[in-house]
């Protein structure tokens, strides 16, 4: 399991030019994301994001879900511009965590263990439905700074956003990841001191405005 530390940014033709000068384009790909939740949005209200991308399941959960306090360094200005999520890709572990939440709400449910990734029967069993479905064209870059990836995303619903991302093994050095991100932002000439909305912010705002408002009010978004 790893922790994804990332900072989103607004990009334009100048950012792309800078990136092409200081980085290496490592490819362009297109993928479809389908996000799932209960009809009452029990997962996303807990900041848990379950999705299927390219046939694989992924769950993003807050890193402080177990109540761990963050150090003052981790609450710095640079950190405030970044998000941190645990990324879980092991399907049985994803099912276990999702069921843990659902169980608290609807009581115990039984699902078949060891289902293949393509089998979606577990979704029906615990009443998960798709609430977001969109496709992204992503151009990825690396810089000399080790372990930093920069993605420029164009979503099919008319929103584009960049992200600087560093993956940290769980329990690893988040501080150093934040510093790498800050240095990279400097090289790209990013000046903003406000968090930039991700694709899901804009998707929910347009397609599920009430839920979006609720997530804002409880500070999930
Ligand atoms: C964690 C999260 C969501 C799930 C999607 O995460 P995101 O990083 O936006 O996905 P993507 O496709 O852009 O990047 P990849 O996963 O390929 O690296 S949707 C909302 N959140 C929470 C969240 C937040 N509170 N603030 C910011 C800036 N981003 C995400």
JSON list of C-alpha atoms and ligand atoms in Angstrom, two decimals:
[
{"chain": "A", "resi": 1, "resn": "UNK", "atom": "CA", "xyz": [0.00, 0.00, 0.00]},
{"chain": "A", "resi": 2, "resn": "UNK", "atom": "CA", "xyz": [1.31, 3.47, -0.82]},
{"chain": "A", "resi": 3, "resn": "UNK", "atom": "CA", "xyz": [0.39, 7.03, -0.03]},
{"chain": "A", "resi": 4, "resn": "UNK", "atom": "CA", "xyz": [-0.13, 9.37, -2.93]},
{"chain": "A", "resi": 5, "resn": "UNK", "atom": "CA", "xyz": [0.90, 12.95, -2.22]},
{"chain": "A", "resi": 6, "resn": "UNK", "atom": "CA", "xyz": [-0.19, 15.34, -4.92]},
{"chain": "A", "resi": 7, "resn": "UNK", "atom": "CA", "xyz": [-0.75, 18.94, -5.82]},
{"chain": "A", "resi": 8, "resn": "UNK", "atom": "CA", "xyz": [-3.17, 19.93, -8.53]},
{"chain": "A", "resi": 9, "resn": "UNK", "atom": "CA", "xyz": [-2.52, 22.98, -10.68]},
{"chain": "A", "resi": 10, "resn": "UNK", "atom": "CA", "xyz": [-4.03, 25.00, -13.47]},
{"chain": "A", "resi": 11, "resn": "UNK", "atom": "CA", "xyz": [-2.04, 24.66, -16.69]},
{"chain": "A", "resi": 12, "resn": "UNK", "atom": "CA", "xyz": [-1.90, 26.50, -19.97]},
{"chain": "A", "resi": 13, "resn": "UNK", "atom": "CA", "xyz": [0.24, 26.53, -23.12]},
{"chain": "A", "resi": 14, "resn": "UNK", "atom": "CA", "xyz": [3.12, 28.17, -21.20]},
{"chain": "A", "resi": 15, "resn": "UNK", "atom": "CA", "xyz": [3.14, 25.42, -18.55]},
{"chain": "A", "resi": 16, "resn": "UNK", "atom": "CA", "xyz": [3.26, 22.81, -21.31]},
{"chain": "A", "resi": 17, "resn": "UNK", "atom": "CA", "xyz": [6.16, 24.63, -22.98]},
{"chain": "A", "resi": 18, "resn": "UNK", "atom": "CA", "xyz": [8.09, 24.77, -19.68]},
{"chain": "A", "resi": 19, "resn": "UNK", "atom": "CA", "xyz": [7.39, 21.09, -19.05]},
{"chain": "A", "resi": 20, "resn": "UNK", "atom": "CA", "xyz": [8.67, 20.14, -22.48]},
{"chain": "A", "resi": 21, "resn": "UNK", "atom": "CA", "xyz": [11.85, 22.13, -21.79]},
{"chain": "A", "resi": 22, "resn": "UNK", "atom": "CA", "xyz": [12.64, 20.82, -18.31]},
{"chain": "A", "resi": 23, "resn": "UNK", "atom": "CA", "xyz": [11.01, 17.38, -18.38]},
{"chain": "A", "resi": 24, "resn": "UNK", "atom": "CA", "xyz": [10.54, 14.30, -20.50]},
{"chain": "A", "resi": 25, "resn": "UNK", "atom": "CA", "xyz": [7.16, 13.27, -21.83]},
{"chain": "A", "resi": 26, "resn": "UNK", "atom": "CA", "xyz": [6.77, 9.61, -20.89]},
{"chain": "A", "resi": 27, "resn": "UNK", "atom": "CA", "xyz": [3.55, 9.05, -22.75]},
{"chain": "A", "resi": 28, "resn": "UNK", "atom": "CA", "xyz": [-0.04, 9.88, -23.44]},
{"chain": "A", "resi": 29, "resn": "UNK", "atom": "CA", "xyz": [-2.90, 7.55, -22.58]},
{"chain": "A", "resi": 30, "resn": "UNK", "atom": "CA", "xyz": [-6.62, 7.54, -22.33]},
{"chain": "A", "resi": 31, "resn": "UNK", "atom": "CA", "xyz": [-8.62, 5.88, -19.56]},
{"chain": "A", "resi": 32, "resn": "UNK", "atom": "CA", "xyz": [-12.18, 5.65, -18.34]},
{"chain": "A", "resi": 33, "resn": "UNK", "atom": "CA", "xyz": [-12.93, 6.09, -14.63]},
{"chain": "A", "resi": 34, "resn": "UNK", "atom": "CA", "xyz": [-16.10, 4.72, -13.07]},
{"chain": "A", "resi": 35, "resn": "UNK", "atom": "CA", "xyz": [-16.70, 5.73, -9.45]},
{"chain": "A", "resi": 36, "resn": "UNK", "atom": "CA", "xyz": [-19.00, 3.75, -7.16]},
{"chain": "A", "resi": 37, "resn": "UNK", "atom": "CA", "xyz": [-20.86, 4.50, -3.94]},
{"chain": "A", "resi": 38, "resn": "UNK", "atom": "CA", "xyz": [-24.09, 3.58, -2.18]},
{"chain": "A", "resi": 39, "resn": "UNK", "atom": "CA", "xyz": [-27.19, 5.53, -3.29]},
{"chain": "A", "resi": 40, "resn": "UNK", "atom": "CA", "xyz": [-26.76, 7.58, -0.09]},
{"chain": "A", "resi": 41, "resn": "UNK", "atom": "CA", "xyz": [-23.06, 8.25, -0.82]},
{"chain": "A", "resi": 42, "resn": "UNK", "atom": "CA", "xyz": [-21.86, 6.55, 2.37]},
{"chain": "A", "resi": 43, "resn": "UNK", "atom": "CA", "xyz": [-18.30, 6.12, 1.05]},
{"chain": "A", "resi": 44, "resn": "UNK", "atom": "CA", "xyz": [-17.61, 9.57, -0.37]},
{"chain": "A", "resi": 45, "resn": "UNK", "atom": "CA", "xyz": [-19.15, 11.18, 2.74]},
{"chain": "A", "resi": 46, "resn": "UNK", "atom": "CA", "xyz": [-16.25, 9.44, 4.52]},
{"chain": "A", "resi": 47, "resn": "UNK", "atom": "CA", "xyz": [-13.79, 10.65, 1.88]},
{"chain": "A", "resi": 48, "resn": "UNK", "atom": "CA", "xyz": [-13.45, 7.14, 0.44]},
{"chain": "A", "resi": 49, "resn": "UNK", "atom": "CA", "xyz": [-13.25, 6.99, -3.36]},
{"chain": "A", "resi": 50, "resn": "UNK", "atom": "CA", "xyz": [-13.84, 3.65, -5.05]},
{"chain": "A", "resi": 51, "resn": "UNK", "atom": "CA", "xyz": [-13.19, 3.45, -8.75]},
{"chain": "A", "resi": 52, "resn": "UNK", "atom": "CA", "xyz": [-12.56, 1.11, -11.64]},
{"chain": "A", "resi": 53, "resn": "UNK", "atom": "CA", "xyz": [-9.88, 2.22, -14.07]},
{"chain": "A", "resi": 54, "resn": "UNK", "atom": "CA", "xyz": [-8.71, 0.09, -16.97]},
{"chain": "A", "resi": 55, "resn": "UNK", "atom": "CA", "xyz": [-10.36, -2.98, -15.44]},
{"chain": "A", "resi": 56, "resn": "UNK", "atom": "CA", "xyz": [-8.63, -2.54, -12.06]},
{"chain": "A", "resi": 57, "resn": "UNK", "atom": "CA", "xyz": [-10.20, -1.56, -8.76]},
{"chain": "A", "resi": 58, "resn": "UNK", "atom": "CA", "xyz": [-8.70, 1.25, -6.70]},
{"chain": "A", "resi": 59, "resn": "UNK", "atom": "CA", "xyz": [-9.73, 2.74, -3.38]},
{"chain": "A", "resi": 60, "resn": "UNK", "atom": "CA", "xyz": [-8.44, 6.06, -2.10]},
{"chain": "A", "resi": 61, "resn": "UNK", "atom": "CA", "xyz": [-8.83, 6.67, 1.64]},
{"chain": "A", "resi": 62, "resn": "UNK", "atom": "CA", "xyz": [-7.64, 9.48, 3.90]},
{"chain": "A", "resi": 63, "resn": "UNK", "atom": "CA", "xyz": [-4.26, 8.84, 5.51]},
{"chain": "A", "resi": 64, "resn": "UNK", "atom": "CA", "xyz": [-5.45, 10.11, 8.86]},
{"chain": "A", "resi": 65, "resn": "UNK", "atom": "CA", "xyz": [-8.54, 7.88, 9.05]},
{"chain": "A", "resi": 66, "resn": "UNK", "atom": "CA", "xyz": [-7.11, 6.16, 12.11]},
{"chain": "A", "resi": 67, "resn": "UNK", "atom": "CA", "xyz": [-6.93, 9.47, 13.95]},
{"chain": "A", "resi": 68, "resn": "UNK", "atom": "CA", "xyz": [-3.17, 9.92, 13.61]},
{"chain": "A", "resi": 69, "resn": "UNK", "atom": "CA", "xyz": [-2.19, 13.51, 14.36]},
{"chain": "A", "resi": 70, "resn": "UNK", "atom": "CA", "xyz": [-0.22, 15.32, 11.71]},
{"chain": "A", "resi": 71, "resn": "UNK", "atom": "CA", "xyz": [3.02, 17.06, 12.63]},
{"chain": "A", "resi": 72, "resn": "UNK", "atom": "CA", "xyz": [3.16, 20.87, 12.36]},
{"chain": "A", "resi": 73, "resn": "UNK", "atom": "CA", "xyz": [5.44, 20.48, 9.33]},
{"chain": "A", "resi": 74, "resn": "UNK", "atom": "CA", "xyz": [2.80, 18.36, 7.63]},
{"chain": "A", "resi": 75, "resn": "UNK", "atom": "CA", "xyz": [0.31, 21.17, 8.24]},
{"chain": "A", "resi": 76, "resn": "UNK", "atom": "CA", "xyz": [2.56, 23.75, 6.53]},
{"chain": "A", "resi": 77, "resn": "UNK", "atom": "CA", "xyz": [1.47, 26.07, 3.74]},
{"chain": "A", "resi": 78, "resn": "UNK", "atom": "CA", "xyz": [3.02, 23.81, 1.12]},
{"chain": "A", "resi": 79, "resn": "UNK", "atom": "CA", "xyz": [1.20, 20.83, 2.60]},
{"chain": "A", "resi": 80, "resn": "UNK", "atom": "CA", "xyz": [-2.09, 22.73, 2.51]},
{"chain": "A", "resi": 81, "resn": "UNK", "atom": "CA", "xyz": [-1.87, 22.83, -1.29]},
{"chain": "A", "resi": 82, "resn": "UNK", "atom": "CA", "xyz": [-1.43, 19.07, -1.46]},
{"chain": "A", "resi": 83, "resn": "UNK", "atom": "CA", "xyz": [-3.71, 16.13, -0.85]},
{"chain": "A", "resi": 84, "resn": "UNK", "atom": "CA", "xyz": [-2.65, 12.81, 0.66]},
{"chain": "A", "resi": 85, "resn": "UNK", "atom": "CA", "xyz": [-4.50, 9.56, 0.19]},
{"chain": "A", "resi": 86, "resn": "UNK", "atom": "CA", "xyz": [-3.78, 5.91, 0.77]},
{"chain": "A", "resi": 87, "resn": "UNK", "atom": "CA", "xyz": [-4.11, 4.04, -2.49]},
{"chain": "A", "resi": 88, "resn": "UNK", "atom": "CA", "xyz": [-5.35, 0.49, -2.17]},
{"chain": "A", "resi": 89, "resn": "UNK", "atom": "CA", "xyz": [-5.36, -1.74, -5.23]},
{"chain": "A", "resi": 90, "resn": "UNK", "atom": "CA", "xyz": [-5.78, -5.20, -3.70]},
{"chain": "A", "resi": 91, "resn": "UNK", "atom": "CA", "xyz": [-9.40, -6.20, -4.38]},
{"chain": "A", "resi": 92, "resn": "UNK", "atom": "CA", "xyz": [-10.00, -8.30, -1.22]},
{"chain": "A", "resi": 93, "resn": "UNK", "atom": "CA", "xyz": [-8.60, -5.45, 0.90]},
{"chain": "A", "resi": 94, "resn": "UNK", "atom": "CA", "xyz": [-10.80, -2.95, -0.94]},
{"chain": "A", "resi": 95, "resn": "UNK", "atom": "CA", "xyz": [-13.86, -5.14, -0.37]},
{"chain": "A", "resi": 96, "resn": "UNK", "atom": "CA", "xyz": [-12.98, -5.53, 3.31]},
{"chain": "A", "resi": 97, "resn": "UNK", "atom": "CA", "xyz": [-12.68, -1.78, 3.85]},
{"chain": "A", "resi": 98, "resn": "UNK", "atom": "CA", "xyz": [-15.81, -0.94, 1.88]},
{"chain": "A", "resi": 99, "resn": "UNK", "atom": "CA", "xyz": [-17.83, -3.60, 3.71]},
{"chain": "A", "resi": 100, "resn": "UNK", "atom": "CA", "xyz": [-16.58, -2.29, 7.04]},
{"chain": "A", "resi": 101, "resn": "UNK", "atom": "CA", "xyz": [-18.25, 1.05, 6.27]},
{"chain": "A", "resi": 102, "resn": "UNK", "atom": "CA", "xyz": [-21.43, -0.45, 4.79]},
{"chain": "A", "resi": 103, "resn": "UNK", "atom": "CA", "xyz": [-21.76, -2.87, 7.72]},
{"chain": "A", "resi": 104, "resn": "UNK", "atom": "CA", "xyz": [-21.81, 0.04, 10.17]},
{"chain": "A", "resi": 105, "resn": "UNK", "atom": "CA", "xyz": [-24.76, 1.44, 8.24]},
{"chain": "A", "resi": 106, "resn": "UNK", "atom": "CA", "xyz": [-26.80, -1.55, 7.01]},
{"chain": "A", "resi": 107, "resn": "UNK", "atom": "CA", "xyz": [-25.60, -4.45, 9.12]},
{"chain": "A", "resi": 108, "resn": "UNK", "atom": "CA", "xyz": [-23.48, -7.42, 8.08]},
{"chain": "A", "resi": 109, "resn": "UNK", "atom": "CA", "xyz": [-23.40, -8.53, 4.44]},
{"chain": "A", "resi": 110, "resn": "UNK", "atom": "CA", "xyz": [-21.88, -11.67, 2.98]},
{"chain": "A", "resi": 111, "resn": "UNK", "atom": "CA", "xyz": [-19.92, -11.48, -0.27]},
{"chain": "A", "resi": 112, "resn": "UNK", "atom": "CA", "xyz": [-18.00, -14.18, -2.07]},
{"chain": "A", "resi": 113, "resn": "UNK", "atom": "CA", "xyz": [-14.30, -14.12, -1.24]},
{"chain": "A", "resi": 114, "resn": "UNK", "atom": "CA", "xyz": [-11.63, -14.16, -3.94]},
{"chain": "A", "resi": 115, "resn": "UNK", "atom": "CA", "xyz": [-13.70, -12.89, -6.85]},
{"chain": "A", "resi": 116, "resn": "UNK", "atom": "CA", "xyz": [-11.82, -11.95, -10.01]},
{"chain": "A", "resi": 117, "resn": "UNK", "atom": "CA", "xyz": [-11.46, -8.21, -10.81]},
{"chain": "A", "resi": 118, "resn": "UNK", "atom": "CA", "xyz": [-13.99, -8.44, -13.67]},
{"chain": "A", "resi": 119, "resn": "UNK", "atom": "CA", "xyz": [-16.73, -9.94, -11.49]},
{"chain": "A", "resi": 120, "resn": "UNK", "atom": "CA", "xyz": [-18.94, -7.08, -10.40]},
{"chain": "A", "resi": 121, "resn": "UNK", "atom": "CA", "xyz": [-21.50, -9.11, -8.41]},
{"chain": "A", "resi": 122, "resn": "UNK", "atom": "CA", "xyz": [-20.03, -7.82, -5.13]},
{"chain": "A", "resi": 123, "resn": "UNK", "atom": "CA", "xyz": [-21.18, -4.32, -6.09]},
{"chain": "A", "resi": 124, "resn": "UNK", "atom": "CA", "xyz": [-24.83, -5.44, -6.23]},
{"chain": "A", "resi": 125, "resn": "UNK", "atom": "CA", "xyz": [-24.49, -7.43, -3.03]},
{"chain": "A", "resi": 126, "resn": "UNK", "atom": "CA", "xyz": [-23.56, -4.33, -1.07]},
{"chain": "A", "resi": 127, "resn": "UNK", "atom": "CA", "xyz": [-25.67, -1.95, -3.14]},
{"chain": "A", "resi": 128, "resn": "UNK", "atom": "CA", "xyz": [-22.94, 0.05, -4.82]},
{"chain": "A", "resi": 129, "resn": "UNK", "atom": "CA", "xyz": [-23.86, 2.01, -7.92]},
{"chain": "A", "resi": 130, "resn": "UNK", "atom": "CA", "xyz": [-21.86, 4.03, -10.40]},
{"chain": "A", "resi": 131, "resn": "UNK", "atom": "CA", "xyz": [-22.22, 7.77, -9.75]},
{"chain": "A", "resi": 132, "resn": "UNK", "atom": "CA", "xyz": [-19.51, 9.12, -12.04]},
{"chain": "A", "resi": 133, "resn": "UNK", "atom": "CA", "xyz": [-18.25, 7.92, -15.38]},
{"chain": "A", "resi": 134, "resn": "UNK", "atom": "CA", "xyz": [-15.82, 9.89, -17.50]},
{"chain": "A", "resi": 135, "resn": "UNK", "atom": "CA", "xyz": [-12.79, 9.52, -19.72]},
{"chain": "A", "resi": 136, "resn": "UNK", "atom": "CA", "xyz": [-9.48, 11.33, -19.39]},
{"chain": "A", "resi": 137, "resn": "UNK", "atom": "CA", "xyz": [-6.65, 11.89, -21.82]},
{"chain": "A", "resi": 138, "resn": "UNK", "atom": "CA", "xyz": [-3.47, 12.11, -19.75]},
{"chain": "A", "resi": 139, "resn": "UNK", "atom": "CA", "xyz": [-0.04, 13.30, -20.81]},
{"chain": "A", "resi": 140, "resn": "UNK", "atom": "CA", "xyz": [2.66, 12.31, -18.30]},
{"chain": "A", "resi": 141, "resn": "UNK", "atom": "CA", "xyz": [6.07, 13.84, -17.71]},
{"chain": "A", "resi": 142, "resn": "UNK", "atom": "CA", "xyz": [9.03, 13.13, -15.48]},
{"chain": "A", "resi": 143, "resn": "UNK", "atom": "CA", "xyz": [11.72, 15.54, -14.33]},
{"chain": "A", "resi": 144, "resn": "UNK", "atom": "CA", "xyz": [15.23, 14.88, -13.09]},
{"chain": "A", "resi": 145, "resn": "UNK", "atom": "CA", "xyz": [13.89, 15.03, -9.52]},
{"chain": "A", "resi": 146, "resn": "UNK", "atom": "CA", "xyz": [13.48, 11.36, -8.67]},
{"chain": "A", "resi": 147, "resn": "UNK", "atom": "CA", "xyz": [10.02, 9.96, -8.03]},
{"chain": "A", "resi": 148, "resn": "UNK", "atom": "CA", "xyz": [8.06, 12.96, -9.28]},
{"chain": "A", "resi": 149, "resn": "UNK", "atom": "CA", "xyz": [5.46, 12.56, -12.00]},
{"chain": "A", "resi": 150, "resn": "UNK", "atom": "CA", "xyz": [3.54, 15.36, -13.62]},
{"chain": "A", "resi": 151, "resn": "UNK", "atom": "CA", "xyz": [0.25, 14.63, -15.35]},
{"chain": "A", "resi": 152, "resn": "UNK", "atom": "CA", "xyz": [-1.74, 16.93, -17.58]},
{"chain": "A", "resi": 153, "resn": "UNK", "atom": "CA", "xyz": [-5.34, 15.70, -17.70]},
{"chain": "A", "resi": 154, "resn": "UNK", "atom": "CA", "xyz": [-8.08, 16.61, -20.12]},
{"chain": "A", "resi": 155, "resn": "UNK", "atom": "CA", "xyz": [-11.44, 15.15, -19.06]},
{"chain": "A", "resi": 156, "resn": "UNK", "atom": "CA", "xyz": [-14.21, 14.52, -21.59]},
{"chain": "A", "resi": 157, "resn": "UNK", "atom": "CA", "xyz": [-16.63, 16.79, -19.73]},
{"chain": "A", "resi": 158, "resn": "UNK", "atom": "CA", "xyz": [-14.56, 19.86, -20.60]},
{"chain": "A", "resi": 159, "resn": "UNK", "atom": "CA", "xyz": [-12.20, 20.35, -17.66]},
{"chain": "A", "resi": 160, "resn": "UNK", "atom": "CA", "xyz": [-8.42, 20.19, -17.64]},
{"chain": "A", "resi": 161, "resn": "UNK", "atom": "CA", "xyz": [-6.10, 20.09, -14.66]},
{"chain": "A", "resi": 162, "resn": "UNK", "atom": "CA", "xyz": [-2.48, 19.23, -13.93]},
{"chain": "A", "resi": 163, "resn": "UNK", "atom": "CA", "xyz": [-1.06, 17.31, -10.99]},
{"chain": "A", "resi": 164, "resn": "UNK", "atom": "CA", "xyz": [2.37, 16.86, -9.48]},
{"chain": "A", "resi": 165, "resn": "UNK", "atom": "CA", "xyz": [2.48, 13.48, -7.79]},
{"chain": "A", "resi": 166, "resn": "UNK", "atom": "CA", "xyz": [4.86, 11.60, -5.52]},
{"chain": "A", "resi": 167, "resn": "UNK", "atom": "CA", "xyz": [4.16, 8.10, -4.23]},
{"chain": "A", "resi": 168, "resn": "UNK", "atom": "CA", "xyz": [5.42, 7.34, -0.74]},
{"chain": "A", "resi": 169, "resn": "UNK", "atom": "CA", "xyz": [5.47, 3.83, 0.73]},
{"chain": "A", "resi": 170, "resn": "UNK", "atom": "CA", "xyz": [3.17, 3.70, 3.77]},
{"chain": "A", "resi": 171, "resn": "UNK", "atom": "CA", "xyz": [5.03, 5.09, 6.79]},
{"chain": "A", "resi": 172, "resn": "UNK", "atom": "CA", "xyz": [7.54, 6.70, 4.41]},
{"chain": "A", "resi": 173, "resn": "UNK", "atom": "CA", "xyz": [8.83, 10.25, 4.27]},
{"chain": "A", "resi": 174, "resn": "UNK", "atom": "CA", "xyz": [5.87, 12.52, 3.44]},
{"chain": "A", "resi": 175, "resn": "UNK", "atom": "CA", "xyz": [7.95, 15.61, 4.28]},
{"chain": "A", "resi": 176, "resn": "UNK", "atom": "CA", "xyz": [10.44, 14.85, 1.55]},
{"chain": "A", "resi": 177, "resn": "UNK", "atom": "CA", "xyz": [7.57, 14.24, -0.90]},
{"chain": "A", "resi": 178, "resn": "UNK", "atom": "CA", "xyz": [6.09, 17.65, -0.02]},
{"chain": "A", "resi": 179, "resn": "UNK", "atom": "CA", "xyz": [9.47, 19.29, -0.59]},
{"chain": "A", "resi": 180, "resn": "UNK", "atom": "CA", "xyz": [9.87, 17.59, -3.98]},
{"chain": "A", "resi": 181, "resn": "UNK", "atom": "CA", "xyz": [6.42, 18.82, -4.96]},
{"chain": "A", "resi": 182, "resn": "UNK", "atom": "CA", "xyz": [7.22, 22.36, -3.81]},
{"chain": "A", "resi": 183, "resn": "UNK", "atom": "CA", "xyz": [10.49, 22.39, -5.79]},
{"chain": "A", "resi": 184, "resn": "UNK", "atom": "CA", "xyz": [8.71, 21.08, -8.87]},
{"chain": "A", "resi": 185, "resn": "UNK", "atom": "CA", "xyz": [5.96, 23.69, -8.54]},
{"chain": "A", "resi": 186, "resn": "UNK", "atom": "CA", "xyz": [8.69, 26.34, -8.39]},
{"chain": "A", "resi": 187, "resn": "UNK", "atom": "CA", "xyz": [10.31, 25.01, -11.58]},
{"chain": "A", "resi": 188, "resn": "UNK", "atom": "CA", "xyz": [6.95, 25.13, -13.34]},
{"chain": "A", "resi": 189, "resn": "UNK", "atom": "CA", "xyz": [6.43, 28.69, -12.19]},
{"chain": "A", "resi": 190, "resn": "UNK", "atom": "CA", "xyz": [3.26, 27.90, -10.26]},
{"chain": "A", "resi": 191, "resn": "UNK", "atom": "CA", "xyz": [2.38, 30.85, -8.11]},
{"chain": "A", "resi": 192, "resn": "UNK", "atom": "CA", "xyz": [-1.15, 30.17, -6.82]},
{"chain": "A", "resi": 193, "resn": "UNK", "atom": "CA", "xyz": [-1.64, 29.71, -3.08]},
{"chain": "A", "resi": 194, "resn": "UNK", "atom": "CA", "xyz": [-5.12, 28.21, -3.41]},
{"chain": "A", "resi": 195, "resn": "UNK", "atom": "CA", "xyz": [-5.97, 24.53, -3.80]},
{"chain": "A", "resi": 196, "resn": "UNK", "atom": "CA", "xyz": [-7.05, 23.72, -7.33]},
{"chain": "A", "resi": 197, "resn": "UNK", "atom": "CA", "xyz": [-10.17, 21.63, -7.95]},
{"chain": "A", "resi": 198, "resn": "UNK", "atom": "CA", "xyz": [-9.72, 18.09, -9.22]},
{"chain": "A", "resi": 199, "resn": "UNK", "atom": "CA", "xyz": [-11.82, 16.50, -11.96]},
{"chain": "A", "resi": 200, "resn": "UNK", "atom": "CA", "xyz": [-14.24, 15.02, -9.43]},
{"chain": "A", "resi": 201, "resn": "UNK", "atom": "CA", "xyz": [-14.99, 18.44, -7.90]},
{"chain": "A", "resi": 202, "resn": "UNK", "atom": "CA", "xyz": [-16.16, 19.73, -11.24]},
{"chain": "A", "resi": 203, "resn": "UNK", "atom": "CA", "xyz": [-17.93, 16.50, -12.19]},
{"chain": "A", "resi": 204, "resn": "UNK", "atom": "CA", "xyz": [-19.94, 16.46, -8.94]},
{"chain": "A", "resi": 205, "resn": "UNK", "atom": "CA", "xyz": [-20.68, 20.17, -9.10]},
{"chain": "A", "resi": 206, "resn": "UNK", "atom": "CA", "xyz": [-22.27, 19.62, -12.51]},
{"chain": "A", "resi": 207, "resn": "UNK", "atom": "CA", "xyz": [-23.87, 16.21, -12.07]},
{"chain": "A", "resi": 208, "resn": "UNK", "atom": "CA", "xyz": [-24.64, 15.85, -8.34]},
{"chain": "A", "resi": 209, "resn": "UNK", "atom": "CA", "xyz": [-24.82, 19.44, -7.05]},
{"chain": "A", "resi": 210, "resn": "UNK", "atom": "CA", "xyz": [-26.55, 18.55, -3.77]},
{"chain": "A", "resi": 211, "resn": "UNK", "atom": "CA", "xyz": [-23.96, 15.94, -2.90]},
{"chain": "A", "resi": 212, "resn": "UNK", "atom": "CA", "xyz": [-21.20, 18.32, -3.95]},
{"chain": "A", "resi": 213, "resn": "UNK", "atom": "CA", "xyz": [-22.58, 20.97, -1.58]},
{"chain": "A", "resi": 214, "resn": "UNK", "atom": "CA", "xyz": [-22.73, 18.42, 1.23]},
{"chain": "A", "resi": 215, "resn": "UNK", "atom": "CA", "xyz": [-19.10, 17.33, 0.64]},
{"chain": "A", "resi": 216, "resn": "UNK", "atom": "CA", "xyz": [-18.02, 20.97, 0.73]},
{"chain": "A", "resi": 217, "resn": "UNK", "atom": "CA", "xyz": [-19.95, 21.60, 3.92]},
{"chain": "A", "resi": 218, "resn": "UNK", "atom": "CA", "xyz": [-18.30, 18.68, 5.73]},
{"chain": "A", "resi": 219, "resn": "UNK", "atom": "CA", "xyz": [-14.88, 19.61, 4.26]},
{"chain": "A", "resi": 220, "resn": "UNK", "atom": "CA", "xyz": [-14.35, 16.40, 2.30]},
{"chain": "A", "resi": 221, "resn": "UNK", "atom": "CA", "xyz": [-13.90, 18.63, -0.77]},
{"chain": "B", "resi": 1, "resn": "LIG", "atom": "C1", "xyz": [-9.22, 11.48, -3.56]},
{"chain": "B", "resi": 1, "resn": "LIG", "atom": "C2", "xyz": [-10.34, 12.16, -4.23]},
{"chain": "B", "resi": 1, "resn": "LIG", "atom": "C3", "xyz": [-10.95, 11.67, -5.34]},
{"chain": "B", "resi": 1, "resn": "LIG", "atom": "C4", "xyz": [-10.62, 10.46, -6.08]},
{"chain": "B", "resi": 1, "resn": "LIG", "atom": "C5", "xyz": [-9.88, 10.87, -7.32]},
{"chain": "B", "resi": 1, "resn": "LIG", "atom": "O1", "xyz": [-8.64, 11.34, -6.92]},
{"chain": "B", "resi": 1, "resn": "LIG", "atom": "P1", "xyz": [-7.81, 12.28, -7.88]},
{"chain": "B", "resi": 1, "resn": "LIG", "atom": "O2", "xyz": [-6.44, 12.40, -7.34]},
{"chain": "B", "resi": 1, "resn": "LIG", "atom": "O3", "xyz": [-8.53, 13.56, -8.07]},
{"chain": "B", "resi": 1, "resn": "LIG", "atom": "O4", "xyz": [-7.82, 11.42, -9.23]},
{"chain": "B", "resi": 1, "resn": "LIG", "atom": "P2", "xyz": [-7.03, 11.66, -10.57]},
{"chain": "B", "resi": 1, "resn": "LIG", "atom": "O5", "xyz": [-7.66, 10.81, -11.61]},
{"chain": "B", "resi": 1, "resn": "LIG", "atom": "O6", "xyz": [-6.98, 13.14, -10.88]},
{"chain": "B", "resi": 1, "resn": "LIG", "atom": "O7", "xyz": [-5.54, 11.26, -10.29]},
{"chain": "B", "resi": 1, "resn": "LIG", "atom": "P3", "xyz": [-4.82, 9.83, -10.07]},
{"chain": "B", "resi": 1, "resn": "LIG", "atom": "O8", "xyz": [-5.65, 9.08, -9.09]},
{"chain": "B", "resi": 1, "resn": "LIG", "atom": "O9", "xyz": [-4.71, 9.16, -11.40]},
{"chain": "B", "resi": 1, "resn": "LIG", "atom": "O10", "xyz": [-3.49, 10.20, -9.51]},
{"chain": "B", "resi": 1, "resn": "LIG", "atom": "S1", "xyz": [-12.16, 12.69, -5.82]},
{"chain": "B", "resi": 1, "resn": "LIG", "atom": "C6", "xyz": [-11.88, 13.74, -4.56]},
{"chain": "B", "resi": 1, "resn": "LIG", "atom": "N1", "xyz": [-10.87, 13.34, -3.81]},
{"chain": "B", "resi": 1, "resn": "LIG", "atom": "C7", "xyz": [-10.45, 14.15, -2.72]},
{"chain": "B", "resi": 1, "resn": "LIG", "atom": "C8", "xyz": [-9.59, 15.30, -3.22]},
{"chain": "B", "resi": 1, "resn": "LIG", "atom": "C9", "xyz": [-9.54, 16.47, -2.47]},
{"chain": "B", "resi": 1, "resn": "LIG", "atom": "N2", "xyz": [-10.20, 16.60, -1.33]},
{"chain": "B", "resi": 1, "resn": "LIG", "atom": "N3", "xyz": [-8.78, 17.51, -2.91]},
{"chain": "B", "resi": 1, "resn": "LIG", "atom": "C10", "xyz": [-8.08, 17.43, -4.05]},
{"chain": "B", "resi": 1, "resn": "LIG", "atom": "C11", "xyz": [-7.27, 18.59, -4.53]},
{"chain": "B", "resi": 1, "resn": "LIG", "atom": "N4", "xyz": [-8.13, 16.31, -4.81]},
{"chain": "B", "resi": 1, "resn": "LIG", "atom": "C12", "xyz": [-8.86, 15.26, -4.38]}
]
